[in-house]
Short mmCIF file of C-alpha atoms in Angstrom, two decimals:
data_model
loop_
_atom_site.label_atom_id
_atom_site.label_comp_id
_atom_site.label_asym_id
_atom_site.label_seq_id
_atom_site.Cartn_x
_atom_site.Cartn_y
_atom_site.Cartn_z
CA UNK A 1339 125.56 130.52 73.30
CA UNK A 1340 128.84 131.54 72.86
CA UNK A 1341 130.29 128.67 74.71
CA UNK A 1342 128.32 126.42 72.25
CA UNK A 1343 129.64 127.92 69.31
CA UNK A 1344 133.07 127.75 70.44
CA UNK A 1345 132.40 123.77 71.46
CA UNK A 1346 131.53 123.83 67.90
CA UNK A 1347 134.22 125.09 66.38
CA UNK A 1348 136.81 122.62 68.22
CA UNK A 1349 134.62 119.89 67.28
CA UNK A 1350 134.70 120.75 63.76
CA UNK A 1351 138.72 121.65 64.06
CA UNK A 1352 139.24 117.81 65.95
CA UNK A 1353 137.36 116.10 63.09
CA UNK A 1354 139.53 118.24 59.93
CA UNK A 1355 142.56 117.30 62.11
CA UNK A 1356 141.76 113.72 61.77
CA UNK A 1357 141.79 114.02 58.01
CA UNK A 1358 141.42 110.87 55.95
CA UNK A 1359 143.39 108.52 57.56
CA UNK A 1360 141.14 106.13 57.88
CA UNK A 1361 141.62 104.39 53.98
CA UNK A 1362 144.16 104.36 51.42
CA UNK A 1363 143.63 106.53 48.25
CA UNK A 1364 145.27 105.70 45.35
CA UNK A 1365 145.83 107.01 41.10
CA UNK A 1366 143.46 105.87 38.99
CA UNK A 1367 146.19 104.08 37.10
CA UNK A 1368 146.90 101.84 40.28
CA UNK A 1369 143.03 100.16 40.01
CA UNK A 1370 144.06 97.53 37.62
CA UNK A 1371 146.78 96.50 39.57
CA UNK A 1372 144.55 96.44 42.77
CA UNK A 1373 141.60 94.06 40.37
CA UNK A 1374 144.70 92.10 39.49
CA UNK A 1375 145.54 91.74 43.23
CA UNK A 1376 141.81 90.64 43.61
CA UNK A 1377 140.11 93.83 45.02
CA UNK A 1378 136.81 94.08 43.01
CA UNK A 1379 135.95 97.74 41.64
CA UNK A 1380 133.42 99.33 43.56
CA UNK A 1381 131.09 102.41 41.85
CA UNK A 1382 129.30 104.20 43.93
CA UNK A 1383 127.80 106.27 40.71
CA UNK A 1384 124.36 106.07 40.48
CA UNK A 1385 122.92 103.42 38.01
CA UNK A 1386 122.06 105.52 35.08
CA UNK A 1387 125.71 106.57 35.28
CA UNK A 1388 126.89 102.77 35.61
CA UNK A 1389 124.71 101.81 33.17
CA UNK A 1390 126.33 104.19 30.28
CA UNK A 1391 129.93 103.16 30.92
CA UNK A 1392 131.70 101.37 33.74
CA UNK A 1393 135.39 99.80 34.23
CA UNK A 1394 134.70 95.79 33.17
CA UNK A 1395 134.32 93.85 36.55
CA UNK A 1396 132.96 96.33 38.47
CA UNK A 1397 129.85 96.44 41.17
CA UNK A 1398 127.77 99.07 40.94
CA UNK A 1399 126.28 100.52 45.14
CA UNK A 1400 125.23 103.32 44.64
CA UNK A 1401 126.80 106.42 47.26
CA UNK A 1402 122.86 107.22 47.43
CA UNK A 1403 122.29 103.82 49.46
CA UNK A 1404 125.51 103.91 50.88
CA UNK A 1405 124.51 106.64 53.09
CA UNK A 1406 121.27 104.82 54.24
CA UNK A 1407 124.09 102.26 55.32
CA UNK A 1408 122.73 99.92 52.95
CA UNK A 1409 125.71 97.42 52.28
CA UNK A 1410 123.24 94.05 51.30
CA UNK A 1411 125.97 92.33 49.07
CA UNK A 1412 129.22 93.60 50.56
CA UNK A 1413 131.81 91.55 52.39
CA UNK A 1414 133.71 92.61 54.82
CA UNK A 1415 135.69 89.70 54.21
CA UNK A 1416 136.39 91.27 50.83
CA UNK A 1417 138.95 94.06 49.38
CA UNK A 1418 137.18 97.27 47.34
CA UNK A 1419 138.44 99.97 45.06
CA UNK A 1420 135.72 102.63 45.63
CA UNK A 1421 135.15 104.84 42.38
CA UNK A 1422 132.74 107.93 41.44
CA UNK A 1423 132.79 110.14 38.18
CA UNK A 1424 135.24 112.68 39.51
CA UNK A 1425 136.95 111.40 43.34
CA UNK A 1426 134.30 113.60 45.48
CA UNK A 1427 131.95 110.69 45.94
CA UNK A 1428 134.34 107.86 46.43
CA UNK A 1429 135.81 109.77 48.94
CA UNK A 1430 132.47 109.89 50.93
CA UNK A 1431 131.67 106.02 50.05
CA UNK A 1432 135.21 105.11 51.37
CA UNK A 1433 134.20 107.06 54.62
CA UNK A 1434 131.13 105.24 55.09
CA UNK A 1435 132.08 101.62 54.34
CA UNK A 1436 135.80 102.28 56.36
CA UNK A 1437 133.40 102.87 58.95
CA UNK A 1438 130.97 100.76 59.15
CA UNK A 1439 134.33 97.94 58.54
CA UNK A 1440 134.88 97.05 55.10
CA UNK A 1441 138.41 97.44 53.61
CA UNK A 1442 138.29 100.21 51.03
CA UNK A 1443 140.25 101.77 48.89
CA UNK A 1444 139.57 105.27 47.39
CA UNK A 1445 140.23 106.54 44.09
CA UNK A 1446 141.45 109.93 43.77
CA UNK A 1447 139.97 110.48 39.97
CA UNK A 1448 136.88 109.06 38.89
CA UNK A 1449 135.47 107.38 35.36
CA UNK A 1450 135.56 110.56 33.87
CA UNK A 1451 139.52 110.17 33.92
CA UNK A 1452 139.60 106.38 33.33
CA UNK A 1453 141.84 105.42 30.25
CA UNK A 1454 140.72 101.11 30.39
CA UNK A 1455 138.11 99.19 29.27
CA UNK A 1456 135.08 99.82 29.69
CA UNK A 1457 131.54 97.43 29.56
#
């Protein structure tokens, strides 16, 4: 048992050690430079959240589905800007899709810092 636990622990250690570097994360204020550079905004909010207010442009895939690795209408031909409410989703979404090989880019706030437009 003791063995196992302590298998455990440098599992857990090898995996913090690896950290994010996996995906870029930028400022919010960077997204419209990245739509501009033709990544398409990506919020991973669910859609009663998208529905109230989201940046103009933006797709709306859910983190929920994300996580039953449901990417229907994703490209991994295609460049995203992954954004949540707050940063803590994105940062899961970017995990997933950098994963499963789409090129992602997290954002490190959310909506609930976002200055632009809005539709």
């Amino acid at each position: 048992m003791k063995k196992m636990m302590g298998l455990m622990a440098v599992l857990v250690m090898l995996l913090a050690a690896c950290g994010n570097g996996e995906y870029k994360t930028i400022a919010i204020e960077d997204v419209s430079a990245k739509q501009e550079a033709g990544y398409t905004v990506l919020d991973v909010r669910e859609p009663y959240e998208y529905e109230e207010a989201h940046i103009v442009g933006a797709e709306n895939k859910p983190l929920s589905t994300l996580r039953e690795e449901a990417f229907s209408g994703l490209s991994e031909d295609h460049q995203y800007v992954v954004i949540c409410q707050s940063g803590n989703r994105s940062q899961e979404a970017s995990a997933i899709l950098h994963e499963a090989g789409f090129n992602v880019v997290n954002v490190s706030e959310g909506m609930s810092s976002w200055e632009g437009d809005v539709e």
